[in-house]
Coordinates of N, CA, C and O in Angstrom, one line a residue:
X1 N -10.9 77.5 32.4 CA -11.9 78.5 32.2 C -11.7 79.3 30.9 O -10.5 79.6 30.5
X2 N -12.8 79.6 30.2 CA -12.7 80.2 28.9 C -11.9 81.5 28.9 O -11.1 81.7 28.0
X3 N -12.2 82.3 29.8 CA -11.5 83.6 29.9 C -10.0 83.4 30.0 O -9.2 84.1 29.3
X4 N -9.6 82.6 30.9 CA -8.2 82.3 31.1 C -7.5 81.8 29.8 O -6.4 82.2 29.5
X5 N -8.2 80.9 29.1 CA -7.6 80.3 27.9 C -7.6 81.4 26.8 O -6.6 81.4 26.0
X6 N -8.5 82.3 26.7 CA -8.5 83.4 25.7 C -7.3 84.3 26.0 O -6.7 84.9 25.1
X7 N -7.0 84.5 27.3 CA -5.9 85.3 27.7 C -4.6 84.7 27.2 O -3.6 85.3 26.8
X8 N -4.5 83.3 27.3 CA -3.3 82.6 26.8 C -3.2 82.8 25.3 O -2.1 83.0 24.7
X9 N -4.4 82.7 24.6 CA -4.4 82.9 23.1 C -3.8 84.3 22.8 O -3.0 84.5 21.9
X10 N -4.3 85.3 23.6 CA -3.8 86.7 23.4 C -2.3 86.8 23.6 O -1.5 87.3 22.8
X11 N -1.8 86.2 24.7 CA -0.4 86.3 25.1 C 0.5 85.5 24.0 O 1.5 86.0 23.6
X12 N 0.0 84.4 23.6 CA 0.7 83.6 22.6 C 0.8 84.4 21.3 O 1.9 84.5 20.6
X13 N -0.3 85.0 20.9 CA -0.4 85.8 19.6 C 0.5 87.0 19.8 O 1.3 87.3 18.8
X14 N 0.5 87.7 20.9 CA 1.3 88.9 21.1 C 2.8 88.5 21.1 O 3.6 89.2 20.5
X15 N 3.1 87.4 21.7 CA 4.5 86.9 21.7 C 5.0 86.6 20.3 O 6.1 86.9 19.9
X16 N 4.2 85.9 19.6 CA 4.5 85.6 18.2 C 4.7 86.8 17.4 O 5.7 86.9 16.6
X17 N 3.9 87.8 17.6 CA 4.0 89.1 16.9 C 5.4 89.7 17.2 O 6.1 90.2 16.3
X18 N 5.7 89.8 18.5 CA 7.0 90.3 18.9 C 8.2 89.6 18.3 O 9.2 90.2 17.9
X19 N 8.1 88.3 18.3 CA 9.1 87.4 17.8 C 9.3 87.7 16.3 O 10.4 88.0 15.8
X20 N 8.2 87.7 15.5 CA 8.3 88.0 14.1 C 8.8 89.4 13.8 O 9.6 89.7 12.9
X21 N 8.4 90.4 14.6 CA 8.9 91.8 14.5 C 10.4 91.9 14.8 O 11.1 92.5 14.0
X22 N 10.8 91.2 15.8 CA 12.2 91.2 16.1 C 13.1 90.6 15.0 O 14.2 91.1 14.7
X23 N 12.6 89.5 14.5 CA 13.3 88.9 13.4 C 13.3 89.8 12.1 O 14.3 89.9 11.4
X24 N 12.2 90.5 11.9 CA 12.2 91.5 10.8 C 13.3 92.5 10.9 O 13.9 92.9 10.0
X25 N 13.5 93.0 12.2 CA 14.5 94.0 12.4 C 15.9 93.4 12.3 O 16.8 94.2 11.9
X26 N 16.1 92.2 12.7 CA 17.4 91.7 12.9 C 17.9 90.6 11.9 O 19.1 90.2 12.1
X27 N 17.1 90.2 10.9 CA 17.6 89.2 10.0 C 18.8 89.7 9.2 O 18.8 90.9 8.8
X28 N 19.7 88.9 8.9 CA 20.8 89.2 8.0 C 21.1 88.0 7.1 O 20.6 87.0 7.2
X29 N 21.9 88.3 6.1 CA 22.3 87.2 5.2 C 22.0 87.6 3.7 O 21.4 88.6 3.4
X30 N 22.4 86.6 2.8 CA 22.2 86.9 1.4 C 20.8 86.9 1.0 O 20.4 87.6 0.0
X31 N 19.9 86.3 1.7 CA 18.4 86.3 1.4 C 17.7 87.4 2.2 O 16.5 87.3 2.4
X32 N 18.4 88.4 2.7 CA 17.8 89.4 3.6 C 16.5 89.9 3.0 O 15.5 90.0 3.8
X33 N 16.4 90.4 1.8 CA 15.2 91.0 1.3 C 14.0 90.1 1.4 O 12.9 90.6 1.9
X34 N 14.1 88.9 1.1 CA 13.0 87.9 1.1 C 12.6 87.6 2.6 O 11.4 87.7 2.9
X35 N 13.5 87.4 3.4 CA 13.2 87.2 4.8 C 12.6 88.4 5.5 O 11.6 88.3 6.2
X36 N 13.2 89.6 5.2 CA 12.8 90.8 5.8 C 11.3 91.1 5.4 O 10.5 91.4 6.2
X37 N 11.0 90.9 4.1 CA 9.6 91.1 3.7 C 8.7 90.1 4.3 O 7.6 90.4 4.7
X38 N 9.1 88.8 4.3 CA 8.2 87.8 4.9 C 7.9 88.0 6.3 O 6.8 88.0 6.7
X39 N 9.0 88.3 7.1 CA 8.8 88.6 8.5 C 7.9 89.8 8.7 O 7.1 89.9 9.6
X40 N 8.1 90.8 7.8 CA 7.2 92.0 7.9 C 5.8 91.7 7.7 O 4.9 92.2 8.4
X41 N 5.5 90.9 6.6 CA 4.1 90.6 6.3 C 3.5 89.7 7.5 O 2.4 89.9 7.9
X42 N 4.3 88.8 8.0 CA 3.9 88.0 9.1 C 3.5 88.8 10.4 O 2.5 88.7 10.9
X43 N 4.5 89.6 10.8 CA 4.2 90.4 12.0 C 3.0 91.3 11.8 O 2.2 91.5 12.8
X44 N 2.8 91.9 10.6 CA 1.7 92.8 10.4 C 0.4 92.0 10.5 O -0.6 92.5 11.2
X45 N 0.3 90.8 10.0 CA -0.9 90.0 10.1 C -1.2 89.6 11.5 O -2.3 89.7 12.0
X46 N -0.2 89.1 12.2 CA -0.4 88.7 13.6 C -0.7 89.9 14.5 O -1.6 89.8 15.4
X47 N -0.1 91.0 14.3 CA -0.4 92.2 15.1 C -1.8 92.6 14.9 O -2.5 93.0 15.9
X48 N -2.4 92.5 13.7 CA -3.8 92.8 13.5 C -4.7 91.9 14.4 O -5.8 92.4 14.8
X49 N -4.3 90.7 14.6 CA -5.1 89.8 15.4 C -5.1 90.1 16.9 O -6.0 89.8 17.6
X50 N -4.0 90.7 17.4 CA -3.8 91.0 18.8 C -5.0 91.9 19.3 O -5.6 91.6 20.3
X51 N -5.3 92.9 18.6 CA -6.3 93.8 19.0 C -7.7 93.2 19.0 O -8.5 93.3 19.9
X52 N -7.9 92.4 17.9 CA -9.2 91.6 17.8 C -9.4 90.7 19.0 O -10.5 90.5 19.5
X53 N -8.3 90.0 19.4 CA -8.4 89.0 20.5 C -8.7 89.8 21.8 O -9.6 89.3 22.6
X54 N -8.0 90.9 22.0 CA -8.3 91.7 23.2 C -9.7 92.2 23.2 O -10.4 92.2 24.3
X55 N -10.3 92.5 22.1 CA -11.7 93.0 22.0 C -12.6 91.8 22.3 O -13.7 92.0 23.0
X56 N -12.3 90.6 22.0 CA -13.1 89.5 22.3 C -13.1 89.3 23.8 O -14.2 88.9 24.4
X57 N -12.0 89.5 24.5 CA -12.0 89.4 25.9 C -13.0 90.4 26.6 O -13.7 90.1 27.5
X58 N -13.0 91.6 26.0 CA -13.9 92.6 26.6 C -15.3 92.2 26.3 O -16.2 92.5 27.1
X59 N -15.6 91.6 25.2 CA -17.0 91.2 24.9 C -17.5 90.1 25.8 O -18.7 89.9 25.9
X60 N -16.6 89.3 26.4 CA -17.0 88.3 27.4 C -16.8 88.8 28.8 O -16.6 88.0 29.7
X61 N -16.7 90.1 28.9 CA -16.7 90.8 30.2 C -15.5 90.6 31.0 O -15.5 90.4 32.2
X62 N -14.3 90.6 30.3 CA -13.0 90.5 31.0 C -12.1 91.5 30.5 O -12.3 92.1 29.4
X63 N -11.1 91.8 31.3 CA -10.1 92.8 30.8 C -8.9 92.0 30.2 O -8.6 90.9 30.6
X64 N -8.4 92.6 29.2 CA -7.2 92.0 28.5 C -5.9 92.4 29.3 O -5.8 93.5 29.8
X65 N -5.0 91.4 29.3 CA -3.7 91.7 30.0 C -3.1 92.9 29.3 O -3.1 92.9 28.0
X66 N -2.6 93.8 30.0 CA -2.0 95.0 29.4 C -0.6 95.4 29.7 O -0.2 96.5 29.6
X67 N 0.2 94.4 30.2 CA 1.6 94.6 30.5 C 2.4 93.5 29.9 O 2.0 92.4 29.7
X68 N 3.7 93.9 29.6 CA 4.6 92.9 29.0 C 4.8 91.7 30.1 O 4.9 90.6 29.7
X69 N 4.9 92.1 31.3 CA 5.1 91.1 32.4 C 3.9 90.1 32.4 O 4.1 88.9 32.5
X70 N 2.7 90.6 32.3 CA 1.6 89.7 32.3 C 1.5 88.8 31.0 O 1.3 87.6 31.1
X71 N 1.9 89.4 29.9 CA 2.0 88.6 28.6 C 3.0 87.5 28.8 O 2.8 86.4 28.4
X72 N 4.1 87.8 29.4 CA 5.2 86.9 29.6 C 4.8 85.7 30.5 O 5.1 84.6 30.3
X73 N 4.0 86.1 31.5 CA 3.5 85.1 32.5 C 2.5 84.1 31.8 O 2.5 82.9 32.1
X74 N 1.7 84.6 30.8 CA 0.7 83.8 30.2 C 1.1 83.0 29.0 O 0.5 82.0 28.6
X75 N 2.1 83.5 28.3 CA 2.5 82.9 27.0 C 3.1 81.5 27.2 O 3.7 81.2 28.2
X76 N 2.8 80.7 26.2 CA 3.4 79.3 26.1 C 4.6 79.3 25.1 O 5.2 78.3 24.9
X77 N 4.9 80.5 24.6 CA 6.0 80.6 23.6 C 7.3 80.9 24.3 O 7.3 81.6 25.4
X78 N 8.4 80.5 23.8 CA 9.7 80.8 24.4 C 10.4 82.0 23.7 O 10.2 82.2 22.5
X79 N 11.1 82.8 24.5 CA 11.8 83.9 23.9 C 13.2 83.5 23.4 O 13.7 82.4 23.9
X80 N 13.8 84.2 22.5 CA 15.1 83.9 22.1 C 16.1 84.6 23.0 O 16.0 85.8 23.3
X81 N 17.2 83.9 23.5 CA 18.2 84.5 24.2 C 19.2 85.2 23.3 O 19.7 86.3 23.7
X82 N 19.4 84.7 22.1 CA 20.3 85.3 21.2 C 19.5 85.5 19.9 O 18.5 84.8 19.7
X83 N 20.1 86.2 19.0 CA 19.5 86.4 17.6 C 19.9 85.2 16.8 O 21.1 85.1 16.5
X84 N 18.9 84.4 16.4 CA 19.3 83.2 15.5 C 19.5 83.6 14.1 O 19.2 84.7 13.6
X85 N 20.1 82.7 13.3 CA 20.2 82.9 11.9 C 18.9 82.8 11.2 O 17.9 82.4 11.9
X86 N 18.8 83.2 10.0 CA 17.5 83.3 9.3 C 16.8 82.0 9.2 O 15.6 81.9 9.5
X87 N 17.5 80.9 9.0 CA 16.8 79.6 8.9 C 16.2 79.2 10.2 O 15.1 78.7 10.3
X88 N 16.9 79.4 11.3 CA 16.4 79.1 12.7 C 15.2 80.0 13.0 O 14.3 79.6 13.7
X89 N 15.3 81.3 12.5 CA 14.1 82.2 12.7 C 12.8 81.6 12.2 O 11.8 81.6 12.8
X90 N 13.0 81.0 11.0 CA 11.8 80.4 10.3 C 11.3 79.2 11.1 O 10.1 79.0 11.4
X91 N 12.2 78.3 11.6 CA 11.9 77.2 12.4 C 11.2 77.6 13.7 O 10.2 77.1 14.1
X92 N 11.7 78.7 14.3 CA 11.1 79.2 15.6 C 9.7 79.7 15.3 O 8.9 79.6 16.2
X93 N 9.5 80.4 14.2 CA 8.2 80.9 13.9 C 7.2 79.8 13.6 O 6.0 79.9 13.9
X94 N 7.7 78.7 12.9 CA 6.8 77.6 12.7 C 6.4 77.0 14.0 O 5.2 76.7 14.3
X95 N 7.3 76.8 14.9 CA 7.0 76.3 16.3 C 6.0 77.2 17.0 O 5.1 76.8 17.6
X96 N 6.3 78.5 16.9 CA 5.4 79.5 17.6 C 4.0 79.4 17.0 O 3.0 79.4 17.7
X97 N 3.9 79.3 15.7 CA 2.6 79.2 15.0 C 1.8 78.0 15.4 O 0.6 78.0 15.7
X98 N 2.6 76.9 15.6 CA 1.9 75.6 16.0 C 1.4 75.8 17.4 O 0.2 75.3 17.7
X99 N 2.1 76.5 18.3 CA 1.6 76.7 19.7 C 0.4 77.6 19.7 O -0.5 77.4 20.5
X100 N 0.5 78.7 18.9 CA -0.7 79.6 18.8 C -1.9 78.8 18.3 O -3.0 78.9 18.8
X101 N -1.7 78.0 17.3 CA -2.8 77.2 16.7 C -3.4 76.3 17.8 O -4.6 76.2 17.9
X102 N -2.6 75.6 18.5 CA -3.1 74.7 19.6 C -3.9 75.5 20.6 O -5.0 75.0 21.1
X103 N -3.4 76.7 21.0 CA -4.2 77.4 22.0 C -5.5 77.9 21.4 O -6.5 78.0 22.1
X104 N -5.5 78.3 20.1 CA -6.7 78.7 19.4 C -7.7 77.5 19.4 O -8.9 77.7 19.7
X105 N -7.3 76.3 19.1 CA -8.2 75.2 19.0 C -8.7 74.9 20.4 O -10.0 74.6 20.5
X106 N -7.9 74.9 21.4 CA -8.4 74.6 22.8 C -9.4 75.7 23.2 O -10.5 75.3 23.7
X107 N -9.1 76.9 22.9 CA -10.1 78.0 23.3 C -11.4 77.8 22.5 O -12.5 78.0 23.0
X108 N -11.3 77.5 21.2 CA -12.5 77.3 20.4 C -13.4 76.2 21.0 O -14.6 76.4 21.1
X109 N -12.8 75.1 21.3 CA -13.5 74.0 21.9 C -14.2 74.4 23.2 O -15.4 74.1 23.5
X110 N -13.5 75.2 24.0 CA -14.1 75.7 25.3 C -15.3 76.7 25.0 O -16.3 76.7 25.6
X111 N -15.1 77.5 23.9 CA -16.1 78.5 23.6 C -17.4 77.8 23.1 O -18.5 78.2 23.4
X112 N -17.2 76.7 22.3 CA -18.3 75.9 21.8 C -19.1 75.3 22.9 O -20.3 75.3 23.0
X113 N -18.3 74.7 23.9 CA -18.9 74.1 25.0 C -19.7 75.1 25.9 O -20.8 74.8 26.4
X114 N -19.2 76.3 26.0 CA -19.9 77.4 26.7 C -21.0 78.1 26.0 O -21.6 79.0 26.5
X115 N -21.2 77.6 24.7 CA -22.2 78.2 23.8 C -21.9 79.7 23.6 O -22.8 80.5 23.4
X116 N -20.6 80.1 23.6 CA -20.2 81.4 23.2 C -19.9 81.4 21.7 O -18.7 81.4 21.3
X117 N -21.0 81.4 20.9 CA -20.8 81.1 19.5 C -20.2 82.3 18.7 O -19.5 82.0 17.7
X118 N -20.4 83.5 19.1 CA -19.7 84.6 18.5 C -18.2 84.5 18.7 O -17.4 84.6 17.7
X119 N -17.7 84.1 19.9 CA -16.3 83.9 20.1 C -15.8 82.7 19.4 O -14.7 82.7 18.8
X120 N -16.6 81.6 19.4 CA -16.1 80.4 18.7 C -16.0 80.7 17.2 O -15.1 80.2 16.5
X121 N -16.9 81.5 16.6 CA -16.8 81.8 15.2 C -15.5 82.6 14.9 O -14.8 82.4 13.9
X122 N -15.3 83.6 15.8 CA -14.0 84.4 15.7 C -12.8 83.5 15.7 O -11.9 83.6 14.9
X123 N -12.8 82.6 16.7 CA -11.6 81.7 16.9 C -11.5 80.8 15.6 O -10.4 80.5 15.2
X124 N -12.6 80.3 15.1 CA -12.6 79.4 14.0 C -11.9 80.2 12.8 O -11.1 79.6 12.0
X125 N -12.3 81.4 12.6 CA -11.7 82.3 11.6 C -10.2 82.4 11.7 O -9.4 82.4 10.8
X126 N -9.7 82.6 13.0 CA -8.3 82.7 13.3 C -7.6 81.4 13.0 O -6.5 81.3 12.5
X127 N -8.2 80.3 13.3 CA -7.7 79.0 13.1 C -7.5 78.8 11.6 O -6.4 78.3 11.1

């Protein structure tokens, strides 16, 4: 169902935002400034998408998940048990981005099929 998949997109995006933000806070090492800035830019961009995706849910007459528990239930991304080193943080974010992209593509295809062209255009822009 399109609404359910868009909620997964939201949860995946929100989880990626949290992951990037946590890495921004906790990165250490000789390349700290570069990683810190990169993670900051990344979480800011992804955070901006979270609100837009939630608004798309409202536009198709659904409520956006509003709790951390619900986001955790819906996301396809894994949380870190420990704080990884900087290189592993980058690998984890690439993996998270790939999963977000896959959910965006799946939702886009469902929106096209449902003739929800405003939503499909939005998703295409995110892709």
